[in-house]
CSV table of C-alpha atoms in Angstrom, one decimal:
chain,number,residue,atom,x,y,z
D,21,MET,CA,35.1,43.9,-152.4
D,22,PHE,CA,32.3,41.4,-151.7
D,23,LEU,CA,31.4,39.7,-148.4
D,24,LEU,CA,29.2,36.6,-148.2
D,25,ASP,CA,27.3,36.1,-145.0
D,26,ARG,CA,24.7,33.7,-143.7
D,27,ASN,CA,21.0,34.3,-143.9
D,28,TYR,CA,18.2,32.1,-142.5
D,29,MET,CA,15.0,31.3,-144.2
D,30,ASP,CA,12.4,29.5,-142.0
D,31,TYR,CA,10.4,28.2,-145.0
D,32,HIS,CA,10.2,24.4,-144.7
D,33,ALA,CA,12.7,24.7,-141.9
D,34,ASP,CA,11.6,21.3,-140.6
D,35,ARG,CA,12.5,19.6,-143.9
D,36,PHE,CA,15.7,21.3,-145.0
D,37,THR,CA,19.0,22.5,-143.5
D,38,ASP,CA,19.0,26.1,-144.5
D,39,HIS,CA,22.2,27.6,-146.0
D,40,SER,CA,21.0,30.8,-147.5
D,41,LEU,CA,23.5,33.6,-148.3
D,42,MET,CA,23.6,37.4,-148.4
D,43,VAL,CA,26.1,39.2,-150.6
D,44,TYR,CA,27.4,42.5,-149.4
D,45,ARG,CA,29.3,45.1,-151.3
D,46,ARG,CA,30.8,48.1,-149.5
D,47,GLU,CA,28.8,47.1,-146.4
D,48,LYS,CA,25.5,47.3,-148.3
D,49,LEU,CA,23.3,44.3,-149.3
D,50,TYR,CA,23.9,43.5,-152.9
D,51,ALA,CA,22.3,40.1,-153.7
D,52,LEU,CA,20.5,37.2,-152.0
D,53,LEU,CA,20.7,33.5,-152.6
D,54,PRO,CA,18.2,31.2,-150.9
D,55,GLY,CA,19.8,27.8,-150.3
D,56,ASN,CA,20.0,24.6,-148.3
D,57,ILE,CA,22.4,21.7,-147.9
D,58,ALA,CA,21.8,18.0,-148.0
D,59,GLY,CA,24.9,16.0,-147.2
D,60,ASP,CA,27.7,17.6,-149.3
D,61,VAL,CA,25.4,19.2,-151.8
D,62,PHE,CA,24.2,22.9,-151.9
D,63,PHE,CA,20.8,23.5,-153.4
D,64,SER,CA,19.2,26.8,-154.3
D,65,HIS,CA,16.6,25.9,-152.7
D,66,GLN,CA,15.0,22.4,-152.5
D,67,GLY,CA,11.8,23.9,-151.0
D,68,LEU,CA,11.3,26.3,-153.8
D,69,THR,CA,10.2,25.8,-157.5
D,70,TYR,CA,13.0,28.1,-158.4
D,71,GLY,CA,15.5,30.0,-156.2
D,72,GLY,CA,18.4,31.6,-158.0
D,73,LEU,CA,20.4,34.7,-157.2
D,74,ILE,CA,18.2,37.6,-156.4
D,75,MET,CA,19.8,40.8,-157.8
D,76,SER,CA,19.1,44.5,-157.8
D,77,ASP,CA,18.9,46.8,-160.8
D,78,LYS,CA,22.4,47.9,-160.1
D,79,THR,CA,23.9,44.5,-160.6
D,80,VAL,CA,26.5,44.2,-163.4
D,81,ALA,CA,27.8,41.0,-165.2
D,82,ALA,CA,31.4,41.2,-164.1
D,83,GLU,CA,30.4,41.4,-160.4
D,84,VAL,CA,28.0,38.4,-160.8
D,85,VAL,CA,30.9,36.4,-162.2
D,86,GLN,CA,32.9,37.4,-159.1
D,87,ILE,CA,30.1,36.4,-156.8
D,88,PHE,CA,30.0,32.9,-158.2
D,89,ARG,CA,33.7,32.6,-157.8
D,90,LEU,CA,33.4,33.6,-154.2
D,91,LEU,CA,30.5,31.3,-153.7
D,92,ASN,CA,32.4,28.3,-155.0
D,93,ASP,CA,35.4,29.1,-152.8
D,94,LEU,CA,33.2,29.4,-149.7
D,95,LEU,CA,31.3,26.2,-150.3
D,96,ARG,CA,34.6,24.3,-150.9
D,97,LYS,CA,35.9,25.5,-147.6
D,98,GLU,CA,32.7,24.2,-146.0
D,99,GLY,CA,33.1,20.7,-147.4
D,100,ILE,CA,30.5,21.1,-150.2
D,101,HIS,CA,31.3,19.1,-153.3
D,102,LYS,CA,28.3,19.8,-155.6
D,103,VAL,CA,25.9,22.7,-156.4
D,104,VAL,CA,22.4,22.4,-157.8
D,105,TYR,CA,21.3,25.8,-159.0
D,106,LYS,CA,17.7,26.6,-160.0
D,107,PRO,CA,17.5,30.1,-161.6
D,108,THR,CA,14.3,32.2,-161.8
D,109,PRO,CA,12.6,31.7,-165.2
D,110,TRP,CA,12.8,34.9,-167.3
D,111,ILE,CA,9.1,35.5,-167.4
D,112,TYR,CA,9.3,36.4,-163.7
D,113,HIS,CA,12.0,39.0,-164.2
D,114,ARG,CA,11.1,42.7,-164.0
D,115,GLN,CA,13.8,43.4,-166.5
D,116,PRO,CA,16.4,41.3,-168.4
D,117,SER,CA,18.4,39.6,-165.7
D,118,GLU,CA,20.3,36.5,-166.7
D,119,GLU,CA,23.8,37.4,-165.7
D,120,ASP,CA,23.8,34.4,-163.4
D,121,LEU,CA,23.1,32.0,-166.3
D,122,TYR,CA,26.3,33.2,-168.0
D,123,ALA,CA,28.3,33.0,-164.8
D,124,VAL,CA,27.3,29.4,-163.9
D,125,VAL,CA,28.5,28.2,-167.3
D,126,GLU,CA,31.5,30.4,-167.7
D,127,VAL,CA,32.8,30.2,-164.1
D,128,CYS,CA,31.4,26.9,-162.9
D,129,GLY,CA,31.3,24.8,-166.0
D,130,ALA,CA,27.7,23.8,-165.2
D,131,THR,CA,25.6,21.1,-166.9
D,132,ILE,CA,22.0,21.7,-167.5
D,133,SER,CA,18.7,19.8,-167.1
D,134,ARG,CA,15.3,21.2,-168.1
D,135,GLY,CA,11.7,21.1,-167.0
D,136,LEU,CA,9.0,22.3,-169.4
D,137,SER,CA,6.3,24.6,-168.2
D,138,SER,CA,3.2,25.9,-170.2
D,139,THR,CA,2.7,29.6,-170.2
D,140,ILE,CA,0.2,32.0,-171.8
D,141,SER,CA,1.3,35.5,-172.9
D,142,ARG,CA,-1.1,38.4,-172.8
D,143,GLU,CA,0.5,39.7,-176.0
D,144,TYR,CA,-0.2,36.6,-178.0
D,145,LEU,CA,-3.2,34.5,-177.2
D,146,ASN,CA,-3.5,31.1,-178.8
D,147,LYS,CA,-6.8,29.5,-179.7
D,148,TRP,CA,-8.1,27.0,-177.2
D,149,TYR,CA,-8.5,23.3,-178.3
D,150,ARG,CA,-12.1,22.5,-179.1
D,151,ILE,CA,-12.2,19.9,-176.2
D,152,ARG,CA,-11.5,22.7,-173.7
D,153,GLU,CA,-14.1,25.0,-175.2
D,154,CYS,CA,-16.7,22.2,-175.1
D,155,GLY,CA,-15.8,21.5,-171.5
D,156,VAL,CA,-16.6,25.1,-170.5
D,157,LYS,CA,-20.0,24.9,-172.1
D,158,HIS,CA,-20.7,21.6,-170.4
D,159,ALA,CA,-19.7,23.0,-167.0
D,160,LYS,CA,-21.9,26.1,-167.4
D,161,GLN,CA,-24.9,23.9,-168.2
D,162,TYR,CA,-24.6,22.3,-164.7
D,163,GLY,CA,-24.6,25.7,-163.0
D,164,LEU,CA,-21.1,25.5,-161.5
D,165,THR,CA,-19.7,28.6,-159.9
D,166,VAL,CA,-16.1,29.9,-159.6
D,167,GLU,CA,-15.0,31.9,-156.6
D,168,GLU,CA,-12.0,32.9,-154.6
D,169,THR,CA,-11.9,31.6,-151.0
D,170,GLU,CA,-9.7,31.4,-147.9
D,171,ASP,CA,-11.1,28.0,-147.0
D,172,TYR,CA,-8.3,25.7,-148.2
D,173,ARG,CA,-9.3,22.5,-146.5
D,174,PRO,CA,-12.0,21.1,-148.9
D,175,PHE,CA,-9.7,21.7,-151.9
D,176,TRP,CA,-6.7,20.2,-150.0
D,177,GLN,CA,-8.6,17.0,-149.4
D,178,ILE,CA,-9.3,16.7,-153.1
D,179,LEU,CA,-5.7,17.4,-154.0
D,180,THR,CA,-4.4,14.9,-151.4
D,181,ASN,CA,-6.8,12.2,-152.6
D,182,ASN,CA,-5.6,12.7,-156.2
D,183,LEU,CA,-1.9,12.6,-155.4
D,184,GLN,CA,-2.4,9.5,-153.2
D,185,GLU,CA,-4.3,7.7,-155.8
D,186,ARG,CA,-1.9,8.5,-158.7
D,187,TYR,CA,1.5,8.5,-157.0
D,188,GLY,CA,1.1,7.5,-153.4
D,189,LEU,CA,2.3,11.0,-152.4
D,190,ASN,CA,1.1,13.9,-150.4
D,191,PRO,CA,1.2,17.6,-151.5
D,192,VAL,CA,4.6,19.3,-150.8
D,193,HIS,CA,2.8,21.6,-148.4
D,194,THR,CA,0.4,20.5,-145.7
D,195,VAL,CA,-2.8,22.4,-145.5
D,196,GLU,CA,-1.5,24.2,-142.3
D,197,GLU,CA,1.6,25.3,-144.2
D,198,ILE,CA,-0.3,26.7,-147.2
D,199,GLU,CA,-2.8,28.5,-144.8
D,200,LEU,CA,0.2,30.0,-143.0
D,201,LEU,CA,1.8,31.2,-146.3
D,202,HIS,CA,-1.6,32.6,-147.4
D,203,HIS,CA,-2.0,34.6,-144.2
D,204,ARG,CA,1.5,35.9,-144.4
D,205,MET,CA,1.1,36.9,-148.1
D,206,PRO,CA,-2.7,37.1,-148.7
D,207,ASN,CA,-2.3,39.0,-152.0
D,208,HIS,CA,0.3,36.7,-153.4
D,209,ILE,CA,-1.0,33.2,-152.5
D,210,ARG,CA,-4.7,32.8,-153.4
D,211,LEU,CA,-7.1,29.9,-153.8
D,212,VAL,CA,-9.8,29.8,-156.6
D,213,VAL,CA,-12.3,27.0,-156.5
D,214,VAL,CA,-15.2,25.6,-158.5
D,215,LYS,CA,-18.4,24.7,-156.7
D,216,GLU,CA,-21.5,22.6,-157.4
D,217,GLY,CA,-23.9,24.3,-155.0
D,218,ALA,CA,-22.0,24.5,-151.7
D,219,GLU,CA,-19.6,21.6,-152.5
D,220,THR,CA,-16.0,22.3,-153.7
D,221,ILE,CA,-15.3,20.0,-156.7
D,222,GLY,CA,-12.0,21.6,-158.0
D,223,GLY,CA,-9.6,24.4,-157.7
D,224,THR,CA,-6.2,25.9,-158.1
D,225,VAL,CA,-3.7,27.7,-155.8
D,226,LEU,CA,-2.3,30.7,-157.5
D,227,TYR,CA,1.1,32.3,-156.7
D,228,VAL,CA,0.9,35.9,-157.8
D,229,SER,CA,4.0,38.0,-158.6
D,230,ASP,CA,4.6,41.3,-160.4
D,231,ARG,CA,4.4,39.9,-163.9
D,232,VAL,CA,3.2,36.3,-163.6
D,233,VAL,CA,0.2,34.4,-162.1
D,234,HIS,CA,1.4,30.9,-161.5
D,235,SER,CA,-0.8,27.9,-160.9
D,236,GLN,CA,1.0,26.0,-158.2
D,237,TYR,CA,-1.6,23.3,-157.4
D,238,ILE,CA,-4.5,22.0,-159.6
D,239,ALA,CA,-7.0,19.3,-158.7
D,240,ALA,CA,-10.6,18.2,-159.3
D,241,SER,CA,-12.7,15.6,-157.5
D,242,PRO,CA,-14.2,12.7,-159.5
D,243,ARG,CA,-17.4,14.7,-159.8
D,244,GLY,CA,-15.5,17.8,-160.8
D,245,LYS,CA,-13.8,15.8,-163.6
D,246,GLN,CA,-17.2,14.5,-164.8
D,247,LEU,CA,-18.5,18.1,-165.0
D,248,HIS,CA,-15.4,19.6,-166.6
D,249,ALA,CA,-14.9,21.8,-163.6
D,250,LEU,CA,-11.3,22.7,-164.4
D,251,ASP,CA,-12.2,23.9,-167.9
D,252,MET,CA,-14.6,26.4,-166.4
D,253,LEU,CA,-12.1,27.3,-163.7
D,254,PHE,CA,-9.4,28.3,-166.1
D,255,ASP,CA,-11.8,30.1,-168.4
D,256,VAL,CA,-12.3,32.5,-165.5
D,257,VAL,CA,-8.8,32.4,-163.9
D,258,ILE,CA,-6.8,32.9,-167.1
D,259,ARG,CA,-8.9,35.9,-168.3
D,260,LYS,CA,-8.7,37.6,-164.9
D,261,SER,CA,-5.0,37.0,-164.6
D,262,LEU,CA,-4.1,38.3,-168.0
D,263,ALA,CA,-6.2,41.5,-167.3
D,264,THR,CA,-3.5,42.5,-164.8
D,265,HIS,CA,-0.4,40.4,-165.5
D,266,ALA,CA,1.8,39.7,-168.5
D,267,TYR,CA,1.8,35.9,-168.2
D,268,PHE,CA,-0.2,33.1,-166.8
D,269,ASP,CA,2.0,30.1,-166.0
D,270,PHE,CA,0.7,26.5,-165.5
D,271,GLY,CA,4.0,25.1,-164.2
D,272,ILE,CA,6.0,22.1,-165.4
D,273,SER,CA,4.7,18.9,-166.9
D,274,THR,CA,8.0,17.1,-166.7
D,275,GLU,CA,9.4,14.7,-164.2
D,276,LYS,CA,12.8,13.1,-163.3
D,277,HIS,CA,14.7,16.3,-163.9
D,278,GLY,CA,13.1,16.8,-167.3
D,279,THR,CA,13.8,13.4,-168.7
D,280,TYR,CA,10.1,12.4,-168.7
D,281,LEU,CA,7.3,14.4,-170.3
D,282,ASN,CA,3.8,13.9,-169.0
D,283,THR,CA,2.1,14.2,-172.3
D,284,GLN,CA,-1.4,13.9,-171.0
D,285,LEU,CA,-0.8,16.7,-168.5
D,286,ILE,CA,0.9,19.1,-171.0
D,287,TYR,CA,-1.9,18.4,-173.5
D,288,GLN,CA,-4.4,19.7,-171.1
D,289,LYS,CA,-2.4,22.9,-170.5
D,290,GLU,CA,-1.7,23.4,-174.2
D,291,GLY,CA,-5.4,23.1,-174.8
D,292,PHE,CA,-5.8,26.4,-172.9
D,293,GLY,CA,-3.3,28.1,-175.2
D,294,GLY,CA,-0.1,27.4,-173.1
D,295,ARG,CA,3.3,27.3,-174.8
D,296,GLY,CA,6.7,26.1,-173.6
D,297,ILE,CA,8.9,27.9,-171.0
D,298,CYS,CA,11.9,26.1,-169.6
D,299,TYR,CA,12.6,25.7,-165.9
D,300,ASP,CA,16.3,25.0,-165.8
D,301,TRP,CA,18.5,23.3,-163.3
D,302,TYR,CA,22.3,23.8,-163.4
D,303,GLU,CA,24.7,21.4,-161.6
D,304,TRP,CA,28.5,21.6,-161.1
D,305,THR,CA,31.1,20.0,-158.9
D,306,LEU,CA,33.5,21.9,-156.7
């Protein structure tokens, strides 16, 4: 017997109407599902890159199927007409754990859209493109340095300038939000920057989990681009990440629910040895 109950996640609480769920079995917490609602649509979760069902090592397939049946029944009663489900990509799993992917197709009749990320495996390292190797040599000639820092503001200004210039957008997080997240989880959200002297000219924010180091934000100033700062940055970051983790993940290079591939962006990531991992979205009507 399962019981679905409400949970509240304050992450991006000012932007999303939280609708997270806890699943209980025999009065013990069995699974979690981060979620929010927008109109008559349930998302798992719009504020997260991925946010599927979080399961324990005791979870079994038949019970996951039952959970999704109960989830659909609950959401129908609440007037929800559509579900958008973003499961956790398999490289982030501690062990095989894709019972939810079976359930959303078998029980929910879900359709799928795909984003494409670029990932490097510690077990199989691809050769870098010559342009990336030359970039590292060029950056070293200018005496650039790579360091971890807790001062997010210089990098955030570079990131904001780039997004405004290219897309007319701001980063998903404000600098205050990313600083708060870092202080809450200092070992899991980290900033590595490239400097010319004392000036920050590029960097990346890393989300660190048990098996994966994920590059959430990447940016370089005009001077950083001129000096190939990001080539030097990832020469350091990738080597250090794979010394302790199974994968380094650059994140997706697709837009519009996977229907548009940013070829220039993915070319850069593939140049560092990245190969494709899918970030899937499942949708179904209730």
